[in-house]
Amino acid sequence: MRKRILLILIAAVLFSGASSVRAVPPIPFRIGGTLTINGETLTPLNDSGYVISVTYQNSQPPYSATTIAVDDDGLSGQGTYIIDIPTYDATEQPGGMQPGETVVLHVFQGDEELMITSPAGGL
């Protein structure tokens, strides 16, 4: 049986323009939210084995030398996932996300990818 998942996106996207200090990567886009699996909202007490990640629509992850767009350490104390998505910088993060690009959320329980119902298709 395929599990249905409701993913509620809370945190707004944060973006910082190019930094004048080149040794510091730009501030990431930050997203977060709660997970509801088959009508039950996950908490830090029942979140074991879930991984939330972000990819571009072509399935490639936004990347930097120090950041991957994934939350694999369980939910926060407030019961939310938090993902920092690297932002584009030609020198420091050429694989980072740029304003206007679309990403896709993915939720896994073990090796099984769950179907996201909200936002539709994880977009």
JSON list of N, CA and C in Angstrom, two decimals, residues 48-108:
[
{"chain": "A", "resi": 48, "resn": "SER", "atom": "N", "xyz": [11.36, 8.53, 13.16]},
{"chain": "A", "resi": 48, "resn": "SER", "atom": "CA", "xyz": [12.51, 7.69, 12.82]},
{"chain": "A", "resi": 48, "resn": "SER", "atom": "C", "xyz": [12.40, 7.12, 11.40]},
{"chain": "A", "resi": 49, "resn": "GLY", "atom": "N", "xyz": [13.49, 7.25, 10.65]},
{"chain": "A", "resi": 49, "resn": "GLY", "atom": "CA", "xyz": [13.56, 6.65, 9.32]},
{"chain": "A", "resi": 49, "resn": "GLY", "atom": "C", "xyz": [13.09, 7.54, 8.19]},
{"chain": "A", "resi": 50, "resn": "TYR", "atom": "N", "xyz": [12.62, 8.75, 8.48]},
{"chain": "A", "resi": 50, "resn": "TYR", "atom": "CA", "xyz": [12.17, 9.66, 7.41]},
{"chain": "A", "resi": 50, "resn": "TYR", "atom": "C", "xyz": [13.30, 10.59, 6.99]},
{"chain": "A", "resi": 51, "resn": "VAL", "atom": "N", "xyz": [13.41, 10.79, 5.68]},
{"chain": "A", "resi": 51, "resn": "VAL", "atom": "CA", "xyz": [14.41, 11.70, 5.11]},
{"chain": "A", "resi": 51, "resn": "VAL", "atom": "C", "xyz": [13.68, 12.62, 4.14]},
{"chain": "A", "resi": 52, "resn": "ILE", "atom": "N", "xyz": [13.91, 13.92, 4.25]},
{"chain": "A", "resi": 52, "resn": "ILE", "atom": "CA", "xyz": [13.30, 14.90, 3.36]},
{"chain": "A", "resi": 52, "resn": "ILE", "atom": "C", "xyz": [14.44, 15.53, 2.57]},
{"chain": "A", "resi": 53, "resn": "SER", "atom": "N", "xyz": [14.29, 15.59, 1.24]},
{"chain": "A", "resi": 53, "resn": "SER", "atom": "CA", "xyz": [15.34, 16.18, 0.42]},
{"chain": "A", "resi": 53, "resn": "SER", "atom": "C", "xyz": [14.73, 17.07, -0.65]},
{"chain": "A", "resi": 54, "resn": "VAL", "atom": "N", "xyz": [15.59, 17.85, -1.29]},
{"chain": "A", "resi": 54, "resn": "VAL", "atom": "CA", "xyz": [15.17, 18.77, -2.35]},
{"chain": "A", "resi": 54, "resn": "VAL", "atom": "C", "xyz": [16.05, 18.52, -3.57]},
{"chain": "A", "resi": 55, "resn": "THR", "atom": "N", "xyz": [15.41, 18.48, -4.75]},
{"chain": "A", "resi": 55, "resn": "THR", "atom": "CA", "xyz": [16.15, 18.39, -6.00]},
{"chain": "A", "resi": 55, "resn": "THR", "atom": "C", "xyz": [15.56, 19.41, -6.97]},
{"chain": "A", "resi": 56, "resn": "TYR", "atom": "N", "xyz": [16.32, 19.68, -8.03]},
{"chain": "A", "resi": 56, "resn": "TYR", "atom": "CA", "xyz": [15.74, 20.41, -9.15]},
{"chain": "A", "resi": 56, "resn": "TYR", "atom": "C", "xyz": [14.75, 19.50, -9.84]},
{"chain": "A", "resi": 57, "resn": "GLN", "atom": "N", "xyz": [13.96, 20.03, -10.78]},
{"chain": "A", "resi": 57, "resn": "GLN", "atom": "CA", "xyz": [12.99, 19.20, -11.49]},
{"chain": "A", "resi": 57, "resn": "GLN", "atom": "C", "xyz": [13.66, 18.09, -12.29]},
{"chain": "A", "resi": 58, "resn": "ASN", "atom": "N", "xyz": [14.95, 18.25, -12.65]},
{"chain": "A", "resi": 58, "resn": "ASN", "atom": "CA", "xyz": [15.67, 17.20, -13.39]},
{"chain": "A", "resi": 58, "resn": "ASN", "atom": "C", "xyz": [16.29, 16.16, -12.45]},
{"chain": "A", "resi": 59, "resn": "SER", "atom": "N", "xyz": [15.90, 16.17, -11.18]},
{"chain": "A", "resi": 59, "resn": "SER", "atom": "CA", "xyz": [16.34, 15.23, -10.14]},
{"chain": "A", "resi": 59, "resn": "SER", "atom": "C", "xyz": [17.75, 15.48, -9.62]},
{"chain": "A", "resi": 60, "resn": "GLN", "atom": "N", "xyz": [18.46, 16.49, -10.12]},
{"chain": "A", "resi": 60, "resn": "GLN", "atom": "CA", "xyz": [19.78, 16.82, -9.60]},
{"chain": "A", "resi": 60, "resn": "GLN", "atom": "C", "xyz": [19.64, 17.69, -8.36]},
{"chain": "A", "resi": 61, "resn": "PRO", "atom": "N", "xyz": [20.44, 17.45, -7.33]},
{"chain": "A", "resi": 61, "resn": "PRO", "atom": "CA", "xyz": [20.33, 18.28, -6.12]},
{"chain": "A", "resi": 61, "resn": "PRO", "atom": "C", "xyz": [21.07, 19.61, -6.27]},
{"chain": "A", "resi": 62, "resn": "PRO", "atom": "N", "xyz": [20.52, 20.69, -5.69]},
{"chain": "A", "resi": 62, "resn": "PRO", "atom": "CA", "xyz": [21.31, 21.92, -5.59]},
{"chain": "A", "resi": 62, "resn": "PRO", "atom": "C", "xyz": [22.50, 21.60, -4.68]},
{"chain": "A", "resi": 63, "resn": "TYR", "atom": "N", "xyz": [23.67, 22.12, -4.97]},
{"chain": "A", "resi": 63, "resn": "TYR", "atom": "CA", "xyz": [24.82, 21.72, -4.17]},
{"chain": "A", "resi": 63, "resn": "TYR", "atom": "C", "xyz": [25.79, 22.87, -3.94]},
{"chain": "A", "resi": 64, "resn": "SER", "atom": "N", "xyz": [26.59, 22.68, -2.93]},
{"chain": "A", "resi": 64, "resn": "SER", "atom": "CA", "xyz": [27.76, 23.51, -2.66]},
{"chain": "A", "resi": 64, "resn": "SER", "atom": "C", "xyz": [28.80, 22.57, -2.07]},
{"chain": "A", "resi": 65, "resn": "ALA", "atom": "N", "xyz": [29.97, 23.09, -1.82]},
{"chain": "A", "resi": 65, "resn": "ALA", "atom": "CA", "xyz": [31.02, 22.25, -1.26]},
{"chain": "A", "resi": 65, "resn": "ALA", "atom": "C", "xyz": [30.69, 21.80, 0.17]},
{"chain": "A", "resi": 66, "resn": "THR", "atom": "N", "xyz": [29.85, 22.55, 0.86]},
{"chain": "A", "resi": 66, "resn": "THR", "atom": "CA", "xyz": [29.59, 22.25, 2.27]},
{"chain": "A", "resi": 66, "resn": "THR", "atom": "C", "xyz": [28.14, 21.94, 2.60]},
{"chain": "A", "resi": 67, "resn": "THR", "atom": "N", "xyz": [27.23, 22.10, 1.66]},
{"chain": "A", "resi": 67, "resn": "THR", "atom": "CA", "xyz": [25.81, 21.95, 1.97]},
{"chain": "A", "resi": 67, "resn": "THR", "atom": "C", "xyz": [25.12, 21.04, 0.97]},
{"chain": "A", "resi": 68, "resn": "ILE", "atom": "N", "xyz": [24.30, 20.12, 1.49]},
{"chain": "A", "resi": 68, "resn": "ILE", "atom": "CA", "xyz": [23.40, 19.35, 0.64]},
{"chain": "A", "resi": 68, "resn": "ILE", "atom": "C", "xyz": [21.98, 19.65, 1.12]},
{"chain": "A", "resi": 69, "resn": "ALA", "atom": "N", "xyz": [21.03, 19.63, 0.23]},
{"chain": "A", "resi": 69, "resn": "ALA", "atom": "CA", "xyz": [19.66, 20.00, 0.57]},
{"chain": "A", "resi": 69, "resn": "ALA", "atom": "C", "xyz": [18.89, 18.79, 1.06]},
{"chain": "A", "resi": 70, "resn": "VAL", "atom": "N", "xyz": [19.14, 18.42, 2.31]},
{"chain": "A", "resi": 70, "resn": "VAL", "atom": "CA", "xyz": [18.49, 17.24, 2.88]},
{"chain": "A", "resi": 70, "resn": "VAL", "atom": "C", "xyz": [18.34, 17.41, 4.39]},
{"chain": "A", "resi": 71, "resn": "ASP", "atom": "N", "xyz": [17.28, 16.85, 4.94]},
{"chain": "A", "resi": 71, "resn": "ASP", "atom": "CA", "xyz": [17.10, 16.76, 6.39]},
{"chain": "A", "resi": 71, "resn": "ASP", "atom": "C", "xyz": [16.98, 15.28, 6.71]},
{"chain": "A", "resi": 72, "resn": "ASP", "atom": "N", "xyz": [18.05, 14.73, 7.26]},
{"chain": "A", "resi": 72, "resn": "ASP", "atom": "CA", "xyz": [18.07, 13.30, 7.57]},
{"chain": "A", "resi": 72, "resn": "ASP", "atom": "C", "xyz": [18.35, 13.02, 9.05]},
{"chain": "A", "resi": 73, "resn": "ASP", "atom": "N", "xyz": [18.23, 14.07, 9.88]},
{"chain": "A", "resi": 73, "resn": "ASP", "atom": "CA", "xyz": [18.53, 13.89, 11.30]},
{"chain": "A", "resi": 73, "resn": "ASP", "atom": "C", "xyz": [17.30, 14.01, 12.19]},
{"chain": "A", "resi": 74, "resn": "GLY", "atom": "N", "xyz": [16.13, 13.81, 11.63]},
{"chain": "A", "resi": 74, "resn": "GLY", "atom": "CA", "xyz": [14.90, 13.87, 12.41]},
{"chain": "A", "resi": 74, "resn": "GLY", "atom": "C", "xyz": [14.34, 15.28, 12.47]},
{"chain": "A", "resi": 75, "resn": "LEU", "atom": "N", "xyz": [13.13, 15.39, 12.99]},
{"chain": "A", "resi": 75, "resn": "LEU", "atom": "CA", "xyz": [12.46, 16.67, 13.08]},
{"chain": "A", "resi": 75, "resn": "LEU", "atom": "C", "xyz": [13.03, 17.49, 14.23]},
{"chain": "A", "resi": 76, "resn": "SER", "atom": "N", "xyz": [12.85, 18.80, 14.15]},
{"chain": "A", "resi": 76, "resn": "SER", "atom": "CA", "xyz": [13.30, 19.69, 15.22]},
{"chain": "A", "resi": 76, "resn": "SER", "atom": "C", "xyz": [12.42, 19.47, 16.45]},
{"chain": "A", "resi": 77, "resn": "GLY", "atom": "N", "xyz": [12.79, 20.10, 17.55]},
{"chain": "A", "resi": 77, "resn": "GLY", "atom": "CA", "xyz": [11.99, 20.00, 18.78]},
{"chain": "A", "resi": 77, "resn": "GLY", "atom": "C", "xyz": [10.57, 20.51, 18.60]},
{"chain": "A", "resi": 78, "resn": "GLN", "atom": "N", "xyz": [10.37, 21.40, 17.61]},
{"chain": "A", "resi": 78, "resn": "GLN", "atom": "CA", "xyz": [9.04, 21.92, 17.32]},
{"chain": "A", "resi": 78, "resn": "GLN", "atom": "C", "xyz": [8.28, 21.02, 16.33]},
{"chain": "A", "resi": 79, "resn": "GLY", "atom": "N", "xyz": [8.89, 19.92, 15.91]},
{"chain": "A", "resi": 79, "resn": "GLY", "atom": "CA", "xyz": [8.23, 18.98, 15.02]},
{"chain": "A", "resi": 79, "resn": "GLY", "atom": "C", "xyz": [8.30, 19.36, 13.55]},
{"chain": "A", "resi": 80, "resn": "THR", "atom": "N", "xyz": [9.31, 20.13, 13.17]},
{"chain": "A", "resi": 80, "resn": "THR", "atom": "CA", "xyz": [9.43, 20.55, 11.77]},
{"chain": "A", "resi": 80, "resn": "THR", "atom": "C", "xyz": [10.74, 20.05, 11.17]},
{"chain": "A", "resi": 81, "resn": "TYR", "atom": "N", "xyz": [10.70, 19.86, 9.84]},
{"chain": "A", "resi": 81, "resn": "TYR", "atom": "CA", "xyz": [11.94, 19.61, 9.13]},
{"chain": "A", "resi": 81, "resn": "TYR", "atom": "C", "xyz": [12.49, 20.97, 8.71]},
{"chain": "A", "resi": 82, "resn": "ILE", "atom": "N", "xyz": [13.79, 21.06, 8.53]},
{"chain": "A", "resi": 82, "resn": "ILE", "atom": "CA", "xyz": [14.42, 22.30, 8.07]},
{"chain": "A", "resi": 82, "resn": "ILE", "atom": "C", "xyz": [15.47, 21.92, 7.05]},
{"chain": "A", "resi": 83, "resn": "ILE", "atom": "N", "xyz": [15.39, 22.54, 5.86]},
{"chain": "A", "resi": 83, "resn": "ILE", "atom": "CA", "xyz": [16.37, 22.27, 4.81]},
{"chain": "A", "resi": 83, "resn": "ILE", "atom": "C", "xyz": [16.94, 23.60, 4.32]},
{"chain": "A", "resi": 84, "resn": "ASP", "atom": "N", "xyz": [18.25, 23.68, 4.30]},
{"chain": "A", "resi": 84, "resn": "ASP", "atom": "CA", "xyz": [18.95, 24.83, 3.72]},
{"chain": "A", "resi": 84, "resn": "ASP", "atom": "C", "xyz": [19.37, 24.45, 2.31]},
{"chain": "A", "resi": 85, "resn": "ILE", "atom": "N", "xyz": [18.85, 25.21, 1.33]},
{"chain": "A", "resi": 85, "resn": "ILE", "atom": "CA", "xyz": [19.15, 24.94, -0.08]},
{"chain": "A", "resi": 85, "resn": "ILE", "atom": "C", "xyz": [20.24, 25.91, -0.52]},
{"chain": "A", "resi": 86, "resn": "PRO", "atom": "N", "xyz": [21.39, 25.42, -0.97]},
{"chain": "A", "resi": 86, "resn": "PRO", "atom": "CA", "xyz": [22.47, 26.31, -1.38]},
{"chain": "A", "resi": 86, "resn": "PRO", "atom": "C", "xyz": [22.00, 27.30, -2.46]},
{"chain": "A", "resi": 87, "resn": "THR", "atom": "N", "xyz": [22.44, 28.55, -2.34]},
{"chain": "A", "resi": 87, "resn": "THR", "atom": "CA", "xyz": [22.11, 29.56, -3.34]},
{"chain": "A", "resi": 87, "resn": "THR", "atom": "C", "xyz": [23.29, 29.75, -4.28]},
{"chain": "A", "resi": 88, "resn": "TYR", "atom": "N", "xyz": [22.98, 30.15, -5.48]},
{"chain": "A", "resi": 88, "resn": "TYR", "atom": "CA", "xyz": [23.99, 30.28, -6.53]},
{"chain": "A", "resi": 88, "resn": "TYR", "atom": "C", "xyz": [25.01, 31.36, -6.21]},
{"chain": "A", "resi": 89, "resn": "ASP", "atom": "N", "xyz": [26.26, 31.02, -6.43]},
{"chain": "A", "resi": 89, "resn": "ASP", "atom": "CA", "xyz": [27.37, 31.96, -6.45]},
{"chain": "A", "resi": 89, "resn": "ASP", "atom": "C", "xyz": [28.36, 31.38, -7.46]},
{"chain": "A", "resi": 90, "resn": "ALA", "atom": "N", "xyz": [28.78, 32.17, -8.43]},
{"chain": "A", "resi": 90, "resn": "ALA", "atom": "CA", "xyz": [29.63, 31.67, -9.52]},
{"chain": "A", "resi": 90, "resn": "ALA", "atom": "C", "xyz": [30.91, 31.02, -9.01]},
{"chain": "A", "resi": 91, "resn": "THR", "atom": "N", "xyz": [31.48, 31.53, -7.94]},
{"chain": "A", "resi": 91, "resn": "THR", "atom": "CA", "xyz": [32.73, 31.01, -7.41]},
{"chain": "A", "resi": 91, "resn": "THR", "atom": "C", "xyz": [32.52, 29.96, -6.33]},
{"chain": "A", "resi": 92, "resn": "GLU", "atom": "N", "xyz": [31.70, 30.31, -5.34]},
{"chain": "A", "resi": 92, "resn": "GLU", "atom": "CA", "xyz": [31.56, 29.46, -4.16]},
{"chain": "A", "resi": 92, "resn": "GLU", "atom": "C", "xyz": [30.54, 28.33, -4.31]},
{"chain": "A", "resi": 93, "resn": "GLN", "atom": "N", "xyz": [29.44, 28.58, -5.05]},
{"chain": "A", "resi": 93, "resn": "GLN", "atom": "CA", "xyz": [28.37, 27.59, -5.15]},
{"chain": "A", "resi": 93, "resn": "GLN", "atom": "C", "xyz": [27.75, 27.60, -6.55]},
{"chain": "A", "resi": 94, "resn": "PRO", "atom": "N", "xyz": [28.53, 27.16, -7.54]},
{"chain": "A", "resi": 94, "resn": "PRO", "atom": "CA", "xyz": [28.00, 27.20, -8.91]},
{"chain": "A", "resi": 94, "resn": "PRO", "atom": "C", "xyz": [26.79, 26.29, -9.12]},
{"chain": "A", "resi": 95, "resn": "GLY", "atom": "N", "xyz": [26.57, 25.33, -8.25]},
{"chain": "A", "resi": 95, "resn": "GLY", "atom": "CA", "xyz": [25.42, 24.44, -8.37]},
{"chain": "A", "resi": 95, "resn": "GLY", "atom": "C", "xyz": [24.25, 24.85, -7.52]},
{"chain": "A", "resi": 96, "resn": "GLY", "atom": "N", "xyz": [24.33, 26.05, -6.91]},
{"chain": "A", "resi": 96, "resn": "GLY", "atom": "CA", "xyz": [23.26, 26.51, -6.05]},
{"chain": "A", "resi": 96, "resn": "GLY", "atom": "C", "xyz": [22.06, 27.01, -6.81]},
{"chain": "A", "resi": 97, "resn": "MET", "atom": "N", "xyz": [20.96, 27.13, -6.10]},
{"chain": "A", "resi": 97, "resn": "MET", "atom": "CA", "xyz": [19.68, 27.56, -6.67]},
{"chain": "A", "resi": 97, "resn": "MET", "atom": "C", "xyz": [19.67, 29.06, -6.90]},
{"chain": "A", "resi": 98, "resn": "GLN", "atom": "N", "xyz": [19.00, 29.47, -7.96]},
{"chain": "A", "resi": 98, "resn": "GLN", "atom": "CA", "xyz": [18.84, 30.88, -8.28]},
{"chain": "A", "resi": 98, "resn": "GLN", "atom": "C", "xyz": [17.37, 31.27, -8.11]},
{"chain": "A", "resi": 99, "resn": "PRO", "atom": "N", "xyz": [17.10, 32.56, -7.82]},
{"chain": "A", "resi": 99, "resn": "PRO", "atom": "CA", "xyz": [15.70, 32.99, -7.70]},
{"chain": "A", "resi": 99, "resn": "PRO", "atom": "C", "xyz": [14.91, 32.62, -8.96]},
{"chain": "A", "resi": 100, "resn": "GLY", "atom": "N", "xyz": [13.69, 32.16, -8.76]},
{"chain": "A", "resi": 100, "resn": "GLY", "atom": "CA", "xyz": [12.83, 31.79, -9.87]},
{"chain": "A", "resi": 100, "resn": "GLY", "atom": "C", "xyz": [12.91, 30.33, -10.28]},
{"chain": "A", "resi": 101, "resn": "GLU", "atom": "N", "xyz": [13.92, 29.61, -9.81]},
{"chain": "A", "resi": 101, "resn": "GLU", "atom": "CA", "xyz": [14.03, 28.18, -10.14]},
{"chain": "A", "resi": 101, "resn": "GLU", "atom": "C", "xyz": [13.06, 27.38, -9.28]},
{"chain": "A", "resi": 102, "resn": "THR", "atom": "N", "xyz": [12.58, 26.28, -9.83]},
{"chain": "A", "resi": 102, "resn": "THR", "atom": "CA", "xyz": [11.64, 25.41, -9.12]},
{"chain": "A", "resi": 102, "resn": "THR", "atom": "C", "xyz": [12.39, 24.20, -8.59]},
{"chain": "A", "resi": 103, "resn": "VAL", "atom": "N", "xyz": [12.08, 23.84, -7.36]},
{"chain": "A", "resi": 103, "resn": "VAL", "atom": "CA", "xyz": [12.65, 22.63, -6.78]},
{"chain": "A", "resi": 103, "resn": "VAL", "atom": "C", "xyz": [11.51, 21.69, -6.38]},
{"chain": "A", "resi": 104, "resn": "VAL", "atom": "N", "xyz": [11.87, 20.43, -6.14]},
{"chain": "A", "resi": 104, "resn": "VAL", "atom": "CA", "xyz": [10.91, 19.40, -5.79]},
{"chain": "A", "resi": 104, "resn": "VAL", "atom": "C", "xyz": [11.31, 18.81, -4.44]},
{"chain": "A", "resi": 105, "resn": "LEU", "atom": "N", "xyz": [10.34, 18.74, -3.52]},
{"chain": "A", "resi": 105, "resn": "LEU", "atom": "CA", "xyz": [10.56, 18.07, -2.24]},
{"chain": "A", "resi": 105, "resn": "LEU", "atom": "C", "xyz": [10.34, 16.57, -2.41]},
{"chain": "A", "resi": 106, "resn": "HIS", "atom": "N", "xyz": [11.15, 15.79, -1.72]},
{"chain": "A", "resi": 106, "resn": "HIS", "atom": "CA", "xyz": [11.01, 14.33, -1.72]},
{"chain": "A", "resi": 106, "resn": "HIS", "atom": "C", "xyz": [11.00, 13.88, -0.26]},
{"chain": "A", "resi": 107, "resn": "VAL", "atom": "N", "xyz": [10.16, 12.92, 0.06]},
{"chain": "A", "resi": 107, "resn": "VAL", "atom": "CA", "xyz": [10.13, 12.35, 1.40]},
{"chain": "A", "resi": 107, "resn": "VAL", "atom": "C", "xyz": [10.31, 10.84, 1.25]},
{"chain": "A", "resi": 108, "resn": "PHE", "atom": "N", "xyz": [11.25, 10.31, 1.99]},
{"chain": "A", "resi": 108, "resn": "PHE", "atom": "CA", "xyz": [11.53, 8.88, 1.98]},
{"chain": "A", "resi": 108, "resn": "PHE", "atom": "C", "xyz": [11.32, 8.30, 3.37]}
]
